[in-house]
Amino acid sequence: EVRLVESGGGLVQPGGSLRLSCAASGFPFTRAMSWVRQAPGKGLEWVAGISGRGGTPRYADAVSGRFTISKDNAKNTLYLQMNSLKPEDSAVYSCAKHPDYLSGYFVPSADTRYDRVGQGTQVTVSS
């Protein structure tokens, strides 16, 4: 059974930092993965993606230069380091798995299909 369990969310002041983790199980972790987020009243927004082999990632324009996605294949864990947080970054953040047929070197983007999304962890940026 595929499981994606996020942690690390919380309340942080504008300009602060958080590091999110996603513990994955039930599938080979050498797969493309992404972080997505959903703010109240809005749809799911792709944030960042990384290939199964951990190559050069891609980021949404809204977070580029502030967020860093990484993965540890030995620990089956995906990370999102978030710096210089803004109130508009407040959302539920989830990790997403992409289909197994994608190459291990494929770097996902906003258009790449997901086949599983975790339940998420709440991030609130407020003073």
Coordinates of C-alpha atoms in Angstrom, one line a residue:
E1 CA 0.0 0.0 0.0
V2 CA 1.3 3.4 -1.0
R3 CA 1.6 5.8 2.0
L4 CA 2.7 9.4 2.1
V5 CA 2.9 11.0 5.5
E6 CA 3.8 14.7 5.8
S7 CA 5.2 16.5 8.9
G8 CA 6.9 19.7 10.0
G9 CA 4.1 22.3 9.4
G10 CA 3.2 24.9 11.9
L11 CA 2.8 28.6 12.6
V12 CA 5.7 30.9 11.6
Q13 CA 6.2 34.6 11.3
P14 CA 6.7 36.3 8.0
G15 CA 10.3 36.0 7.0
G16 CA 10.7 32.7 8.9
S17 CA 11.6 29.2 7.8
L18 CA 10.2 25.7 8.1
R19 CA 11.3 22.3 6.9
L20 CA 8.7 19.9 5.8
S21 CA 9.2 16.1 5.5
C22 CA 7.3 13.4 3.7
A23 CA 7.8 9.8 4.7
A24 CA 7.0 7.5 1.8
S25 CA 6.4 3.7 1.8
G26 CA 4.8 1.1 -0.4
F27 CA 6.6 1.9 -3.6
P28 CA 10.2 2.2 -4.9
F29 CA 11.2 5.7 -3.8
T30 CA 13.3 6.3 -7.0
R31 CA 10.3 7.9 -8.5
A32 CA 9.5 11.5 -9.4
M33 CA 7.9 13.4 -6.5
S34 CA 6.5 16.9 -6.0
W35 CA 5.2 19.1 -3.3
V36 CA 1.8 20.7 -3.8
R37 CA -0.3 23.1 -1.7
Q38 CA -3.9 24.1 -1.2
A39 CA -5.0 27.4 0.4
P40 CA -8.5 27.8 1.7
G41 CA -11.0 28.3 -1.1
K42 CA -8.4 27.6 -3.8
G43 CA -7.4 24.6 -6.0
L44 CA -4.3 22.4 -5.7
E45 CA -1.2 24.3 -6.6
W46 CA 2.1 22.6 -7.7
V47 CA 5.1 24.0 -5.8
A48 CA 8.2 22.0 -6.7
G49 CA 9.2 18.8 -8.3
I50 CA 12.3 16.5 -8.3
S51 CA 13.2 13.5 -10.4
G52 CA 13.5 10.0 -9.0
R53 CA 17.2 10.1 -9.2
G54 CA 17.3 13.5 -7.4
G55 CA 18.5 15.7 -10.3
T56 CA 18.0 19.4 -10.8
P57 CA 14.5 20.3 -9.5
R58 CA 11.8 22.6 -10.8
Y59 CA 9.9 25.3 -8.9
A60 CA 6.8 27.4 -9.3
D61 CA 7.6 31.0 -9.9
A62 CA 6.0 32.0 -6.6
V63 CA 8.5 30.0 -4.6
S64 CA 11.6 30.0 -6.7
G65 CA 14.7 31.2 -4.8
R66 CA 13.0 30.7 -1.4
F67 CA 12.1 27.0 -1.4
T68 CA 14.3 24.0 -1.9
I69 CA 13.0 20.4 -2.6
S70 CA 15.3 17.4 -1.9
K71 CA 15.0 13.7 -1.3
D72 CA 16.9 11.0 0.5
N73 CA 16.3 7.8 -1.3
A74 CA 18.0 5.8 1.5
K75 CA 15.5 7.1 4.0
N76 CA 12.5 7.2 1.6
T77 CA 11.9 10.8 2.6
L78 CA 11.1 13.9 0.6
Y79 CA 11.9 17.4 2.0
L80 CA 10.8 21.0 1.4
Q81 CA 13.0 23.7 3.0
M82 CA 11.0 26.9 3.0
N83 CA 12.7 30.2 3.7
S84 CA 11.6 33.8 3.6
L85 CA 8.0 32.7 4.2
K86 CA 5.2 35.1 3.2
P87 CA 1.5 35.2 4.4
E88 CA 0.5 34.0 0.9
D89 CA 2.4 30.8 1.5
S90 CA -0.1 29.7 4.1
A91 CA -1.7 26.5 2.9
V92 CA -1.9 22.7 3.5
Y93 CA 1.2 21.3 2.0
S94 CA 1.2 17.7 0.6
C95 CA 3.7 15.5 -1.1
A96 CA 2.6 13.9 -4.4
K97 CA 3.8 10.8 -6.2
H98 CA 4.0 10.7 -10.0
P99 CA 3.3 7.6 -12.1
D100 CA 5.8 4.7 -12.1
Y101 CA 6.2 4.8 -15.9
L102 CA 8.1 8.1 -15.8
S103 CA 11.8 7.9 -16.3
G104 CA 14.0 8.1 -13.2
Y105 CA 15.5 11.2 -14.7
F106 CA 12.2 13.0 -15.5
V107 CA 11.7 16.2 -13.5
P108 CA 8.0 16.9 -12.9
S109 CA 6.3 20.3 -13.5
A110 CA 2.9 21.8 -12.9
D111 CA 1.5 19.8 -15.8
T112 CA 2.7 16.3 -14.7
R113 CA 0.0 14.0 -13.5
Y114 CA 0.0 12.7 -9.9
D115 CA -1.2 9.2 -8.9
R116 CA -1.2 9.8 -5.2
V117 CA -1.3 12.8 -2.9
G118 CA -0.8 12.7 0.9
Q119 CA -3.1 14.3 3.4
G120 CA -0.8 17.2 4.1
T121 CA 0.5 19.4 6.9
Q122 CA -0.7 22.9 7.7
V123 CA 1.6 25.8 7.2
T124 CA 0.4 29.2 8.6
V125 CA 2.5 32.4 8.1
S126 CA 1.3 35.2 10.3
S127 CA 2.5 37.8 12.7

